[in-house]
mmCIF file of C-alpha atoms and ligand atoms in Angstrom:
data_model
loop_
_atom_site.group_PDB
_atom_site.id
_atom_site.type_symbol
_atom_site.label_atom_id
_atom_site.label_comp_id
_atom_site.label_asym_id
_atom_site.label_seq_id
_atom_site.Cartn_x
_atom_site.Cartn_y
_atom_site.Cartn_z
ATOM 1 C CA UNK A 1 120.755 75.141 186.407
ATOM 2 C CA UNK A 2 121.208 71.843 184.576
ATOM 3 C CA UNK A 3 120.917 72.607 180.869
ATOM 4 C CA UNK A 4 120.862 75.349 178.270
ATOM 5 C CA UNK A 5 118.669 74.655 175.242
ATOM 6 C CA UNK A 6 119.344 76.419 171.953
ATOM 7 C CA UNK A 7 115.817 77.491 171.038
ATOM 8 C CA UNK A 8 115.122 78.720 167.521
ATOM 9 C CA UNK A 9 111.346 78.558 167.649
ATOM 10 C CA UNK A 10 111.298 75.611 165.254
ATOM 11 C CA UNK A 11 109.987 72.102 165.728
ATOM 12 C CA UNK A 12 113.359 70.470 166.528
ATOM 13 C CA UNK A 13 114.390 72.947 169.188
ATOM 14 C CA UNK A 14 110.895 72.958 170.736
ATOM 15 C CA UNK A 15 111.109 69.189 171.130
ATOM 16 C CA UNK A 16 114.610 69.522 172.609
ATOM 17 C CA UNK A 17 113.175 71.936 175.145
ATOM 18 C CA UNK A 18 110.371 69.497 176.002
ATOM 19 C CA UNK A 19 112.887 66.679 176.517
ATOM 20 C CA UNK A 20 115.168 68.778 178.708
ATOM 21 C CA UNK A 21 112.219 69.942 180.838
ATOM 22 C CA UNK A 22 111.039 66.372 181.212
ATOM 23 C CA UNK A 23 114.467 65.205 182.292
ATOM 24 C CA UNK A 24 115.489 67.969 184.676
ATOM 25 C CA UNK A 25 112.355 69.979 185.485
ATOM 26 C CA UNK A 26 111.485 73.421 184.097
ATOM 27 C CA UNK A 27 113.211 75.246 186.953
ATOM 28 C CA UNK A 28 116.537 73.726 185.892
ATOM 29 C CA UNK A 29 116.340 74.817 182.259
ATOM 30 C CA UNK A 30 117.516 77.955 180.496
ATOM 31 C CA UNK A 31 117.004 78.597 176.794
ATOM 32 C CA UNK A 32 118.994 80.743 174.399
ATOM 33 C CA UNK A 33 117.700 82.219 171.140
ATOM 34 C CA UNK A 34 119.931 83.877 168.576
ATOM 35 C CA UNK A 35 118.674 86.758 166.474
ATOM 36 C CA UNK A 36 121.244 86.861 163.691
ATOM 37 C CA UNK A 37 119.395 88.657 160.957
ATOM 38 C CA UNK A 38 116.955 85.899 160.122
ATOM 39 C CA UNK A 39 114.378 86.959 157.622
ATOM 40 C CA UNK A 40 111.739 86.522 160.223
ATOM 41 C CA UNK A 41 111.706 87.934 163.691
ATOM 42 C CA UNK A 42 108.660 85.695 163.988
ATOM 43 C CA UNK A 43 111.088 82.914 164.986
ATOM 44 C CA UNK A 44 112.161 84.935 168.003
ATOM 45 C CA UNK A 45 108.527 85.563 168.905
ATOM 46 C CA UNK A 46 107.738 81.862 168.777
ATOM 47 C CA UNK A 47 110.817 81.058 170.846
ATOM 48 C CA UNK A 48 109.587 83.446 173.549
ATOM 49 C CA UNK A 49 106.180 81.794 173.492
ATOM 50 C CA UNK A 50 107.693 78.326 173.814
ATOM 51 C CA UNK A 51 109.819 79.450 176.767
ATOM 52 C CA UNK A 52 106.690 80.806 178.447
ATOM 53 C CA UNK A 53 104.650 77.699 177.658
ATOM 54 C CA UNK A 54 107.196 75.361 179.242
ATOM 55 C CA UNK A 55 107.678 77.799 182.169
ATOM 56 C CA UNK A 56 111.459 77.451 182.128
ATOM 57 C CA UNK A 57 113.686 79.304 184.573
ATOM 58 C CA UNK A 58 115.302 81.675 182.085
ATOM 59 C CA UNK A 59 115.224 82.658 178.418
ATOM 60 C CA UNK A 60 117.563 85.045 176.659
ATOM 61 C CA UNK A 61 117.494 86.397 173.133
ATOM 62 C CA UNK A 62 120.976 87.370 172.000
ATOM 63 C CA UNK A 63 121.555 89.545 168.948
ATOM 64 C CA UNK A 64 124.198 88.525 166.452
ATOM 65 C CA UNK A 65 123.209 91.177 163.926
ATOM 66 C CA UNK A 66 126.797 91.472 162.678
ATOM 67 C CA UNK A 67 126.513 88.006 161.113
ATOM 68 C CA UNK A 68 125.106 89.332 157.880
ATOM 69 C CA UNK A 69 128.069 91.740 157.579
ATOM 70 C CA UNK A 70 130.388 88.744 157.277
ATOM 71 C CA UNK A 71 128.395 86.317 155.142
ATOM 72 C CA UNK A 72 125.292 86.305 153.059
ATOM 73 C CA UNK A 73 122.645 83.749 152.224
ATOM 74 C CA UNK A 74 118.968 83.403 151.520
ATOM 75 C CA UNK A 75 117.953 83.291 155.193
ATOM 76 C CA UNK A 76 119.833 86.464 156.065
ATOM 77 C CA UNK A 77 119.071 88.418 152.914
ATOM 78 C CA UNK A 78 115.410 88.891 152.156
ATOM 79 C CA UNK A 79 116.134 89.681 148.492
ATOM 80 C CA UNK A 80 117.789 86.322 147.718
ATOM 81 C CA UNK A 81 115.485 83.584 146.527
ATOM 82 C CA UNK A 82 115.820 80.228 148.319
ATOM 83 C CA UNK A 83 117.393 77.593 146.066
ATOM 84 C CA UNK A 84 118.283 74.001 146.717
ATOM 85 C CA UNK A 85 121.788 74.192 145.227
ATOM 86 C CA UNK A 86 124.076 71.353 144.168
ATOM 87 C CA UNK A 87 125.745 70.571 147.492
ATOM 88 C CA UNK A 88 123.463 72.321 149.950
ATOM 89 C CA UNK A 89 120.624 74.845 149.863
ATOM 90 C CA UNK A 90 121.587 78.520 149.833
ATOM 91 C CA UNK A 91 119.947 78.815 153.234
ATOM 92 C CA UNK A 92 123.063 77.533 154.989
ATOM 93 C CA UNK A 93 124.430 80.141 157.417
ATOM 94 C CA UNK A 94 128.163 79.499 157.405
ATOM 95 C CA UNK A 95 129.499 78.343 160.774
ATOM 96 C CA UNK A 96 126.261 79.103 162.588
ATOM 97 C CA UNK A 97 126.165 76.069 164.853
ATOM 98 C CA UNK A 98 129.811 76.473 165.876
ATOM 99 C CA UNK A 99 129.103 80.002 167.108
ATOM 100 C CA UNK A 100 125.764 79.079 168.707
ATOM 101 C CA UNK A 101 127.231 76.137 170.616
ATOM 102 C CA UNK A 102 130.224 78.119 171.807
ATOM 103 C CA UNK A 103 128.036 80.933 173.135
ATOM 104 C CA UNK A 104 125.495 78.550 174.699
ATOM 105 C CA UNK A 105 128.368 76.782 176.466
ATOM 106 C CA UNK A 106 129.689 80.059 177.849
ATOM 107 C CA UNK A 107 126.268 80.831 179.324
ATOM 108 C CA UNK A 108 125.918 77.248 180.576
ATOM 109 C CA UNK A 109 129.208 77.564 182.452
ATOM 110 C CA UNK A 110 128.053 80.857 183.963
ATOM 111 C CA UNK A 111 124.857 79.148 185.160
ATOM 112 C CA UNK A 112 126.657 76.029 186.399
ATOM 113 C CA UNK A 113 124.939 73.838 183.783
ATOM 114 C CA UNK A 114 126.888 71.155 181.971
ATOM 115 C CA UNK A 115 124.477 70.177 179.178
ATOM 116 C CA UNK A 116 123.774 72.132 176.008
ATOM 117 C CA UNK A 117 120.853 70.849 173.897
ATOM 118 C CA UNK A 118 120.644 71.390 170.168
ATOM 119 C CA UNK A 119 118.134 69.996 167.677
ATOM 120 C CA UNK A 120 120.550 69.330 164.812
ATOM 121 C CA UNK A 121 120.076 66.161 162.800
ATOM 122 C CA UNK A 122 122.382 64.273 160.503
ATOM 123 C CA UNK A 123 119.571 62.037 159.221
ATOM 124 C CA UNK A 124 117.733 64.956 157.652
ATOM 125 C CA UNK A 125 121.097 66.376 156.663
ATOM 126 C CA UNK A 126 120.312 68.867 153.944
ATOM 127 C CA UNK A 127 123.958 69.516 153.207
ATOM 128 C CA UNK A 128 124.700 71.591 156.296
ATOM 129 C CA UNK A 129 128.199 70.560 157.415
ATOM 130 C CA UNK A 130 127.753 71.839 160.970
ATOM 131 C CA UNK A 131 124.816 69.480 161.612
ATOM 132 C CA UNK A 132 127.025 66.410 161.294
ATOM 133 C CA UNK A 133 127.845 64.298 164.336
ATOM 134 C CA UNK A 134 131.527 64.462 163.419
ATOM 135 C CA UNK A 135 131.423 68.229 163.769
ATOM 136 C CA UNK A 136 129.428 68.176 167.032
ATOM 137 C CA UNK A 137 131.929 65.775 168.668
ATOM 138 C CA UNK A 138 134.866 67.943 167.582
ATOM 139 C CA UNK A 139 133.106 71.099 168.749
ATOM 140 C CA UNK A 140 132.363 69.551 172.150
ATOM 141 C CA UNK A 141 136.049 68.755 172.529
ATOM 142 C CA UNK A 142 137.071 72.254 171.444
ATOM 143 C CA UNK A 143 134.626 73.918 173.853
ATOM 144 C CA UNK A 144 135.818 71.754 176.757
ATOM 145 C CA UNK A 145 139.358 72.884 176.045
ATOM 146 C CA UNK A 146 138.382 76.513 175.536
ATOM 147 C CA UNK A 147 136.395 76.712 178.776
ATOM 148 C CA UNK A 148 138.189 74.040 180.803
ATOM 149 C CA UNK A 149 134.707 72.857 181.737
ATOM 150 C CA UNK A 150 132.948 69.501 181.178
ATOM 151 C CA UNK A 151 130.265 70.603 178.708
ATOM 152 C CA UNK A 152 128.158 67.899 177.032
ATOM 153 C CA UNK A 153 126.461 68.704 173.760
ATOM 154 C CA UNK A 154 123.183 66.788 173.714
ATOM 155 C CA UNK A 155 121.718 66.075 170.269
ATOM 156 C CA UNK A 156 118.588 63.951 170.796
ATOM 157 C CA UNK A 157 117.704 63.914 167.084
ATOM 158 C CA UNK A 158 121.112 63.396 165.519
ATOM 159 C CA UNK A 159 119.954 60.137 163.928
ATOM 160 C CA UNK A 160 116.183 60.697 163.883
ATOM 161 C CA UNK A 161 114.086 61.292 160.812
ATOM 162 C CA UNK A 162 111.374 63.935 160.921
ATOM 163 C CA UNK A 163 108.766 61.138 161.124
ATOM 164 C CA UNK A 164 110.535 59.782 164.229
ATOM 165 C CA UNK A 165 110.532 63.251 165.748
ATOM 166 C CA UNK A 166 106.784 63.562 165.206
ATOM 167 C CA UNK A 167 106.340 60.130 166.803
ATOM 168 C CA UNK A 168 108.231 61.370 169.847
ATOM 169 C CA UNK A 169 106.161 64.563 169.981
ATOM 170 C CA UNK A 170 103.051 62.379 169.962
ATOM 171 C CA UNK A 171 104.366 60.152 172.778
ATOM 172 C CA UNK A 172 104.996 63.293 174.840
ATOM 173 C CA UNK A 173 101.427 64.441 174.141
ATOM 174 C CA UNK A 174 102.762 67.410 172.205
ATOM 175 C CA UNK A 175 102.010 66.611 168.571
ATOM 176 C CA UNK A 176 99.271 69.193 168.088
ATOM 177 C CA UNK A 177 100.981 71.775 170.264
ATOM 178 C CA UNK A 178 104.305 71.549 168.428
ATOM 179 C CA UNK A 179 102.603 71.469 165.040
ATOM 180 C CA UNK A 180 100.689 74.661 165.756
ATOM 181 C CA UNK A 181 103.195 76.608 167.836
ATOM 182 C CA UNK A 182 106.509 76.368 166.034
ATOM 183 C CA UNK A 183 107.863 77.966 162.892
ATOM 184 C CA UNK A 184 110.175 76.020 160.604
ATOM 185 C CA UNK A 185 109.183 77.549 157.261
ATOM 186 C CA UNK A 186 111.842 79.566 155.435
ATOM 187 C CA UNK A 187 109.095 81.981 154.451
ATOM 188 C CA UNK A 188 108.255 82.571 158.102
ATOM 189 C CA UNK A 189 104.757 81.102 158.080
ATOM 190 C CA UNK A 190 104.049 79.318 161.392
ATOM 191 C CA UNK A 191 102.601 75.826 161.824
ATOM 192 C CA UNK A 192 102.235 73.989 158.526
ATOM 193 C CA UNK A 193 104.054 76.846 156.802
ATOM 194 C CA UNK A 194 104.048 77.749 153.116
ATOM 195 C CA UNK A 195 104.188 74.072 152.190
ATOM 196 C CA UNK A 196 106.653 74.747 149.376
ATOM 197 C CA UNK A 197 110.072 75.668 150.790
ATOM 198 C CA UNK A 198 112.628 72.920 151.604
ATOM 199 C CA UNK A 199 111.992 73.226 155.366
ATOM 200 C CA UNK A 200 108.218 72.846 154.918
ATOM 201 C CA UNK A 201 108.617 69.898 152.567
ATOM 202 C CA UNK A 202 110.822 68.088 155.087
ATOM 203 C CA UNK A 203 108.559 68.870 158.028
ATOM 204 C CA UNK A 204 105.249 68.081 156.329
ATOM 205 C CA UNK A 205 106.540 64.969 154.585
ATOM 206 C CA UNK A 206 107.757 63.660 157.967
ATOM 207 C CA UNK A 207 104.401 64.356 159.579
ATOM 208 C CA UNK A 208 102.496 62.673 156.738
ATOM 209 C CA UNK A 209 104.826 59.693 156.989
ATOM 210 C CA UNK A 210 104.260 59.378 160.742
ATOM 211 C CA UNK A 211 100.489 59.784 160.476
ATOM 212 C CA UNK A 212 100.264 57.148 157.748
ATOM 213 C CA UNK A 213 101.765 54.364 159.898
HETATM 214 ZN ZN1 LIG B 1 107.781 77.058 153.972
#
């Protein structure tokens, strides 16, 4: 196996999967989905569908249900209303990407893969500290030390805007597919979503921007 893709069922991770498949071939790709008490198991369902669509070698869904015992936020707790907040939205799941990357790297090592793909972006940085390039570089170093294994964390969209991501999806012939078959919305509505939550605004604004040029 060549790469493990962290697959949430959203637009960014679906595009990561497409890129990895294009680079290495579907039979060299494994994908990992974390169920950590998201409001919407629909994300997991969409991740499974994406894995099937791209016919990758392996897909695992790993449960991190304990996460909501340690921290709370609007994505984990269905009773909390999503707010934008001063520094970052209350949808941030503390430390999520650190845990996800560590676990994906462990599986990658088991499979003999050296690349871990994640769809994080600093350009659309909504205040999530663990989406920053500075963090990803440090985490890559820490994982290499922890596993004594030459893991590379691949972040194709670190400096891409959502409009640039849609442009890439279009170049790959996947614009309509990704638009219809991913779920980014914080309210768990697939495709275009609710159109009102921060995730929908970012996604739909990016698409409108790309389509207008
Ligand atoms: Zn939404």
